[in-house]
XYZ file of C-alpha atoms in Angstrom:
561
model
C -34.615 28.001 29.718
C -35.784 25.976 26.749
C -33.087 23.837 25.188
C -32.634 23.681 21.436
C -33.948 20.690 19.531
C -32.712 19.272 16.209
C -35.735 20.694 14.371
C -35.269 24.244 15.704
C -34.496 26.545 12.728
C -33.467 29.173 15.295
C -32.560 28.761 18.963
C -35.556 29.440 21.262
C -33.890 32.440 22.904
C -33.233 33.915 19.459
C -36.880 33.401 18.461
C -38.045 35.331 21.512
C -35.572 38.091 20.654
C -36.932 38.181 17.094
C -40.524 38.381 18.290
C -39.606 41.165 20.700
C -37.798 43.045 17.921
C -40.734 42.714 15.511
C -43.229 43.853 18.143
C -40.978 46.766 19.137
C -40.706 47.769 15.479
C -44.498 47.765 15.093
C -44.855 49.709 18.331
C -42.308 52.318 17.257
C -43.982 52.735 13.862
C -47.321 53.344 15.513
C -46.029 55.677 18.236
C -44.104 57.865 15.799
C -46.759 57.778 13.079
C -50.084 59.534 12.665
C -51.532 60.239 16.100
C -55.229 59.654 16.697
C -56.611 60.512 20.131
C -60.217 60.180 18.958
C -60.391 56.402 18.530
C -60.744 55.303 22.140
C -57.851 57.137 23.741
C -60.180 59.660 25.355
C -62.161 56.894 27.046
C -59.250 54.850 28.394
C -57.309 58.037 29.089
C -60.155 59.293 31.254
C -60.082 56.052 33.246
C -56.359 56.473 33.845
C -56.748 60.141 34.789
C -59.502 59.200 37.203
C -57.117 56.764 38.888
C -54.051 59.014 38.831
C -55.778 62.159 40.052
C -58.783 60.790 41.880
C -57.445 57.522 43.266
C -60.398 55.624 41.750
C -58.623 52.271 41.460
C -61.659 50.140 42.225
C -64.049 51.681 39.734
C -62.614 54.321 37.404
C -64.945 56.534 35.361
C -64.645 58.068 31.922
C -65.174 61.760 31.164
C -68.960 61.291 31.087
C -69.038 59.464 34.420
C -69.592 56.038 32.830
C -68.157 52.816 34.256
C -68.890 50.341 31.476
C -65.628 48.375 31.289
C -63.794 46.145 33.785
C -60.663 47.750 35.219
C -57.661 45.559 34.280
C -56.520 47.522 31.221
C -56.957 50.816 33.073
C -54.879 49.443 35.962
C -52.045 48.402 33.660
C -52.098 51.684 31.722
C -52.031 53.581 35.018
C -48.947 51.645 36.130
C -47.308 52.619 32.841
C -48.245 56.263 33.463
C -47.024 56.429 37.067
C -43.351 57.242 36.282
C -44.299 60.421 34.404
C -47.504 61.121 36.318
C -49.259 61.957 33.041
C -51.384 60.104 30.542
C -49.381 59.650 27.344
C -49.935 57.532 24.226
C -46.999 55.386 25.333
C -48.697 54.599 28.649
C -52.061 53.913 26.999
C -50.617 51.592 24.359
C -47.886 49.786 26.295
C -50.189 47.137 27.855
C -51.527 46.200 24.419
C -48.035 46.073 22.930
C -46.774 43.773 25.689
C -49.925 41.656 25.386
C -49.338 41.257 21.655
C -45.755 40.156 22.252
C -46.803 37.752 25.005
C -49.464 36.186 22.777
C -46.935 35.655 19.979
C -44.522 34.036 22.456
C -47.273 31.692 23.668
C -48.105 30.699 20.093
C -44.466 29.896 19.463
C -44.254 27.771 22.609
C -47.481 25.870 21.892
C -46.689 25.382 18.217
C -43.128 24.276 18.933
C -44.272 21.696 21.454
C -47.105 20.058 19.511
C -46.613 20.977 15.841
C -42.848 21.441 15.592
C -40.447 24.363 15.968
C -40.890 25.620 12.422
C -44.673 25.712 12.825
C -44.341 27.576 16.108
C -42.035 30.212 14.630
C -44.160 30.778 11.534
C -47.357 30.788 13.590
C -46.005 33.518 15.887
C -44.821 35.581 12.910
C -48.190 35.092 11.191
C -49.821 36.589 14.258
C -47.507 39.626 14.248
C -47.159 40.386 10.539
C -50.723 41.315 9.703
C -52.915 44.383 9.849
C -54.656 43.199 13.017
C -51.396 43.094 14.975
C -50.337 46.524 13.706
C -53.615 47.943 14.989
C -53.601 45.919 18.179
C -50.055 46.758 19.247
C -50.988 50.407 19.756
C -54.639 50.443 20.668
C -56.349 52.100 23.593
C -59.046 49.463 23.445
C -59.466 46.334 25.505
C -59.248 43.773 22.688
C -55.472 43.306 22.511
C -55.154 42.482 26.198
C -58.339 40.429 25.978
C -56.793 38.291 23.228
C -53.861 37.489 25.529
C -56.020 36.556 28.514
C -58.281 34.364 26.368
C -55.224 32.661 24.869
C -53.723 31.971 28.283
C -56.980 30.526 29.586
C -57.498 28.456 26.424
C -54.008 26.951 26.667
C -54.675 26.129 30.326
C -57.944 24.428 29.319
C -56.199 22.363 26.642
C -53.485 21.234 29.049
C -56.062 20.302 31.676
C -57.921 18.227 29.098
C -54.985 16.506 27.379
C -52.399 16.307 30.161
C -54.633 16.136 33.203
C -53.281 19.445 34.529
C -55.174 21.362 37.201
C -58.299 23.211 36.142
C -57.535 25.874 38.735
C -55.232 27.647 36.285
C -58.006 27.804 33.700
C -60.443 29.403 36.125
C -57.827 31.796 37.491
C -56.948 32.979 33.989
C -60.648 33.100 33.090
C -61.122 35.474 36.019
C -58.323 37.677 34.677
C -59.995 37.619 31.253
C -63.329 38.578 32.820
C -61.692 41.544 34.553
C -60.387 42.577 31.149
C -63.545 42.592 29.079
C -66.266 40.566 30.719
C -67.550 36.990 30.986
C -67.428 36.307 27.240
C -63.761 35.505 27.843
C -64.767 32.332 29.684
C -66.880 31.267 26.702
C -64.125 31.929 24.159
C -61.392 30.270 26.233
C -63.493 27.179 26.846
C -64.860 26.936 23.292
C -62.009 24.663 22.244
C -63.354 21.987 24.599
C -66.099 21.358 22.053
C -63.427 19.104 20.571
C -64.016 16.624 23.423
C -67.104 14.968 21.844
C -65.423 15.207 18.424
C -62.489 13.159 19.738
C -64.860 10.754 21.417
C -66.566 9.968 18.121
C -63.658 9.843 15.671
C -60.482 9.551 17.703
C -59.158 8.407 21.004
C -61.609 9.360 23.738
C -60.151 12.002 26.064
C -62.669 12.615 28.847
C -62.562 15.730 30.959
C -61.140 14.733 34.307
C -60.188 16.658 37.413
C -62.039 18.866 39.856
C -63.226 22.386 39.056
C -64.300 23.202 42.598
C -61.248 25.177 43.738
C -60.985 26.984 40.397
C -64.620 28.036 40.322
C -64.430 29.290 43.895
C -61.324 31.290 43.007
C -63.057 32.685 39.914
C -66.098 33.769 41.908
C -63.963 35.275 44.661
C -61.932 37.385 42.222
C -64.694 38.473 39.848
C -67.546 38.988 42.267
C -65.177 40.302 44.925
C -64.151 43.129 42.614
C -67.724 43.679 41.447
C -68.972 43.966 45.021
C -66.315 46.575 45.830
C -67.072 48.484 42.630
C -70.807 48.326 43.318
C -70.201 49.834 46.738
C -68.324 52.720 45.115
C -70.476 53.365 42.035
C -73.854 51.972 43.103
C -76.589 51.153 40.605
C -74.758 53.243 38.019
C -72.273 50.374 37.618
C -74.998 47.846 36.838
C -76.677 50.186 34.348
C -73.416 50.942 32.513
C -71.553 47.646 32.594
C -74.344 45.055 32.559
C -77.277 46.665 30.763
C -75.504 49.324 28.725
C -72.400 47.431 27.596
C -72.955 43.672 27.867
C -76.698 43.400 27.212
C -76.855 46.534 25.082
C -74.390 45.267 22.493
C -76.079 41.885 22.423
C -79.538 43.250 21.577
C -78.818 46.471 19.687
C -79.950 44.813 16.425
C -81.505 41.516 15.354
C -79.124 38.516 15.564
C -77.434 37.353 12.336
C -78.172 40.759 10.837
C -74.565 41.061 9.635
C -73.519 37.412 9.882
C -71.335 37.702 6.780
C -69.200 40.554 8.138
C -66.957 38.742 10.684
C -65.693 36.076 8.205
C -64.766 38.798 5.726
C -63.162 40.869 8.465
C -61.037 37.913 9.522
C -59.811 37.217 5.987
C -58.842 40.874 5.553
C -57.334 41.644 8.968
C -55.163 38.493 9.045
C -54.165 38.599 5.370
C -52.216 37.141 3.704
C -51.796 34.444 6.346
C -55.549 33.945 6.698
C -55.456 32.019 3.405
C -53.073 29.469 4.919
C -55.209 29.272 8.062
C -58.252 28.404 5.962
C -56.276 25.673 4.192
C -55.163 24.354 7.560
C -58.729 24.339 8.879
C -59.891 22.269 5.913
C -56.915 19.938 6.100
C -57.415 19.006 9.761
C -60.998 17.967 9.002
C -60.195 16.018 5.843
C -56.894 14.551 6.988
C -56.548 14.721 10.807
C -53.204 13.950 12.439
C -52.535 10.374 13.476
C -50.886 11.384 16.756
C -53.480 11.691 19.513
C -52.161 14.864 21.171
C -51.577 16.607 17.840
C -55.047 15.719 16.581
C -56.610 16.910 19.829
C -54.852 20.275 19.497
C -55.960 20.586 15.871
C -59.556 20.086 16.836
C -59.278 22.285 19.912
C -58.000 25.152 17.722
C -60.709 24.487 15.143
C -63.486 24.686 17.764
C -61.938 27.723 19.447
C -61.842 29.596 16.130
C -65.213 28.602 14.698
C -67.164 28.849 17.946
C -65.822 32.372 18.391
C -66.516 33.257 14.760
C -70.078 31.965 15.099
C -70.587 33.930 18.313
C -69.434 37.181 16.701
C -71.530 36.455 13.611
C -74.656 36.002 15.706
C -74.356 39.115 17.857
C -75.301 42.373 16.120
C -72.181 44.226 17.317
C -69.708 43.406 14.524
C -66.619 45.582 15.018
C -63.629 43.801 13.440
C -61.485 44.178 16.568
C -63.850 41.810 18.415
C -62.219 38.982 16.455
C -58.805 39.478 18.091
C -59.326 36.608 20.601
C -59.821 34.089 17.769
C -56.785 35.176 15.761
C -54.302 33.103 17.868
C -55.742 29.650 16.967
C -55.932 30.624 13.309
C -52.341 31.899 13.398
C -51.146 28.590 14.836
C -52.857 26.665 12.047
C -51.492 29.111 9.474
C -47.997 28.567 10.870
C -48.414 24.817 10.615
C -49.559 25.088 7.008
C -46.692 27.448 6.168
C -44.287 24.941 7.686
C -45.577 22.353 5.222
C -45.227 24.742 2.296
C -41.663 25.688 3.285
C -40.511 22.180 4.208
C -38.083 22.119 1.281
C -36.357 25.308 2.444
C -33.225 25.029 4.538
C -33.217 26.721 7.922
C -31.018 29.471 6.520
C -33.372 30.143 3.617
C -36.372 30.030 5.941
C -34.857 32.663 8.226
C -33.962 34.831 5.226
C -37.499 34.553 3.861
C -38.999 35.406 7.265
C -36.689 38.414 7.554
C -37.791 39.612 4.128
C -41.435 39.295 5.209
C -40.698 41.374 8.297
C -39.051 44.099 6.202
C -41.928 44.192 3.713
C -44.487 44.386 6.519
C -42.538 47.145 8.300
C -42.342 49.199 5.101
C -46.054 48.733 4.432
C -47.034 49.698 7.961
C -44.575 52.584 7.951
C -46.148 53.999 4.806
C -49.643 53.581 6.175
C -49.110 55.150 9.591
C -46.581 57.814 8.598
C -48.093 58.941 5.313
C -51.457 57.539 4.285
C -53.298 58.133 7.594
C -52.104 61.732 7.841
C -55.185 62.609 5.793
C -57.579 60.967 8.246
C -60.028 63.392 9.866
C -59.414 62.119 13.400
C -55.656 62.416 12.908
C -56.023 65.996 11.717
C -58.311 66.826 14.629
C -55.690 65.385 16.975
C -53.091 67.646 15.361
C -55.360 70.640 15.981
C -55.851 69.610 19.626
C -52.095 69.295 20.114
C -51.546 72.695 18.507
C -53.947 74.462 20.875
C -52.492 72.647 23.892
C -48.989 73.773 22.936
C -50.140 77.381 22.723
C -51.740 77.192 26.163
C -48.813 75.444 27.825
C -46.241 77.747 26.241
C -48.142 80.747 27.599
C -48.733 79.699 31.209
C -47.720 76.056 31.573
C -50.260 74.327 33.783
C -50.870 77.309 36.022
C -54.281 78.515 34.821
C -57.745 77.004 35.188
C -59.843 76.549 32.078
C -63.518 75.896 31.531
C -64.355 73.453 28.736
C -67.659 73.803 26.942
C -68.217 71.720 23.798
C -64.609 70.735 23.251
C -63.486 67.127 22.659
C -62.074 65.356 25.702
C -58.677 64.643 24.040
C -57.836 68.290 24.700
C -58.288 67.741 28.440
C -56.266 64.559 28.150
C -53.352 66.416 26.581
C -53.608 69.169 29.191
C -53.725 66.581 32.011
C -57.081 67.668 33.416
C -60.474 66.007 33.747
C -63.656 67.862 34.470
C -67.286 67.965 33.313
C -68.168 70.195 30.385
C -69.891 73.473 31.207
C -72.965 74.641 29.349
C -72.880 77.684 27.098
C -74.995 79.534 29.661
C -72.560 78.717 32.443
C -69.610 79.804 30.308
C -71.371 83.073 29.511
C -72.029 83.627 33.229
C -68.318 83.228 33.986
C -67.193 85.498 31.174
C -69.625 88.198 32.270
C -68.502 88.167 35.921
C -65.706 90.144 37.578
C -63.259 87.283 38.067
C -61.001 86.230 35.235
C -62.448 83.411 33.139
C -60.927 81.456 30.295
C -63.138 79.206 28.183
C -62.247 76.676 25.505
C -64.994 76.349 22.908
C -65.603 74.821 19.499
C -68.827 76.618 18.517
C -67.595 80.150 19.117
C -70.494 81.818 17.301
C -72.980 80.212 19.674
C -70.945 81.297 22.698
C -70.806 84.844 21.337
C -74.602 84.931 20.983
C -75.174 83.590 24.506
C -72.682 86.003 26.070
C -74.323 88.977 24.370
C -72.881 92.257 23.093
C -72.174 93.746 26.506
C -69.156 91.540 27.261
C -65.887 91.865 25.419
C -64.225 88.569 24.554
C -60.554 88.125 23.770
C -59.314 85.291 21.559
C -56.162 84.087 23.286
C -55.381 80.976 21.222
C -56.835 79.105 18.267
C -56.254 75.981 16.234
C -57.597 75.254 12.761
C -58.902 72.130 11.076
C -59.415 71.870 7.326
C -58.452 75.500 6.972
C -61.144 76.908 9.269
C -61.124 77.699 13.014
C -61.770 74.583 15.088
C -61.022 75.238 18.778
C -60.663 78.617 20.465
C -59.508 79.731 23.877
C -61.335 82.937 24.768
C -61.397 84.974 27.944
C -62.605 88.176 29.554
C -58.974 89.263 29.979
C -56.547 90.094 27.162
C -53.918 87.711 28.515
C -53.774 84.432 30.367
C -52.925 85.283 33.954
C -52.387 82.678 36.637
C -51.827 85.276 39.339
C -55.390 86.635 39.263
C -58.396 84.781 40.723
C -59.896 82.528 38.059
C -63.451 81.198 37.958
C -64.478 77.895 36.376
C -67.737 75.971 36.112
C -67.730 72.276 36.814
C -71.162 70.730 36.770
C -73.438 72.792 39.024
C -70.543 74.151 41.115
C -68.958 77.509 40.373
C -65.378 77.445 41.628
C -63.198 80.533 41.949
C -59.582 79.692 42.707
C -56.943 82.145 43.832
C -53.434 80.717 43.806
C -54.697 77.154 43.342
C -55.284 75.012 40.280
C -57.995 72.363 40.061
C -56.364 69.056 39.212
C -59.630 67.165 38.947
C -63.220 68.152 39.469
C -66.339 66.056 39.447
C -69.779 66.745 40.820
C -68.679 65.201 44.128
C -65.006 65.972 44.519
C -62.605 68.849 43.993
C -58.875 68.088 43.978
C -56.619 71.143 44.118
C -52.913 71.620 43.637
C -51.519 73.463 46.629
C -50.014 76.919 46.518
C -49.083 78.965 49.562
C -51.827 81.371 50.526
C -54.267 80.041 47.949
C -58.022 79.748 48.451
C -60.947 78.176 46.649
C -64.498 79.553 46.754
C -67.285 77.167 45.741
C -70.912 78.099 45.121
C -73.636 75.509 44.577
C -75.806 76.853 41.761
C -77.953 73.725 41.527
C -81.537 73.548 42.760
C -80.683 70.743 45.171
C -78.102 70.234 47.887
C -74.729 68.816 46.817
C -72.155 66.917 48.817
C -68.685 68.160 47.922
C -65.353 66.766 49.054
C -62.130 68.769 48.727
C -58.617 67.325 48.684
C -55.309 69.137 48.327
C -52.376 67.596 46.482
C -48.875 67.930 47.957
C -50.268 69.301 51.175
C -48.231 66.918 53.278
C -51.398 65.733 55.042
C -53.832 62.898 54.467
C -57.582 63.059 54.396
C -60.122 65.359 52.833
C -62.781 67.853 53.798
C -66.401 67.241 53.012
C -69.497 69.408 53.249
C -73.089 69.447 52.063
C -73.780 72.666 50.143
C -77.362 73.867 50.065
C -78.610 75.586 46.891
C -76.868 78.949 46.619
C -74.531 78.205 49.558
C -70.867 79.245 49.424
C -67.871 77.375 50.863
C -64.384 78.885 51.055
C -61.467 76.526 51.756
C -57.699 76.877 51.928
C -54.838 74.410 52.559
C -53.705 74.313 56.163
């Protein structure tokens, strides 16, 4: 445990408690505020569902079958979802919330050690009390966790440079960062080492010493070990999605420097008001560098980390503001140091009171934004409509009926705890016109009605509205939802009729069914080519699966043993 020092305005354990309380407050505001499942929750949620229901730990897929992101965030979100067995906003956001807290704690520790306790405290609070942190603490995107892994690797690089610590930690943490969002993490974490030639010219020379051999081998083993396993599972599809679609695609989608002015403006806005103090600190360390060698080296390391990252994101054409999250930590540390100078005349008691007031003001501002202002957002209102339809379905039959999804948004499947490919309007019409019960969720009901034709009677069983007009409808060829009758669904090219069973997850290659005594599943391949289909039963008490190649038009009937 860290011991208190004379310059500590608050005991270290109390600072960590404060940071945890502030982060928890932000997390609670976001969780209880306006819900938006259309930002990236459907994408990450699909990854987690694929792991929970399909066991795809090595290479999870989204609802479209894409595998364009490394798996670390999906793994952590899945661990958070395991206790309930369902994908919830809490499970999706918890890794980012903990990552935000951990990053703030690291900033406090680094600032306290090299800049002073007051700088460390104010730097950590600067990181938390801004719009970026409020967004990051409850995001289903990779950037919050990525910021933590980059920060950890950058701190390891600085210690290896200044203190002669092992470079193995840097490469190990760089591997973790790569498994979070790709190899750019290595670039960002090592960018601060551009300060080495700067120190050589204008300060005390600090050469890079130590061996990288073990660290690089560990990095390659972890990163390429996972990639080899994932490639074996997903094949060329992984390379197309992750390398060409995501990494290369974002780098060449437009001409470089096309929006070079956007990232600097985004930083000033997302880190306001503390970004002003960071800018002052950045200028000060150039004009008046610290006399102490270690302090000056850290100043310059933070400067290079921030500006190299800002330049990188200004060059690439993909300019989403959240990409800047990994360069917020060095700026927050410099802002905290500048704030410490500005508040030097304040007593520790007054400093704590002022910081508490800032926390209250920030909490009120974020509370207003996420509980009132964003209620008018289109994606929030669509989420409300999705939740409303899901409640109607679950109140009628719980999770005991199989649905076919046509043009509906994936967040509805996420709420209903299912994951399956969308059926075409023609396939939905085929189901509704057959003898077996069929229940279809659709957004464009008029189109479905035209495709079905006048000879089939459709019953509207549930509906949710958006902006005062019908948005999503559940329609069927029966007047009531009935889980006792055989129900037919379309999933890709396979028509599945279940009697007493419920599909938990269906892809074009695998059917996972929840077991019920005496239940059966009848599958028909309606594609023009043969399909390999694997069937697994949940809660069957037995391991393994059944697999069969279905020729075009062939039928396969299976039942749990």
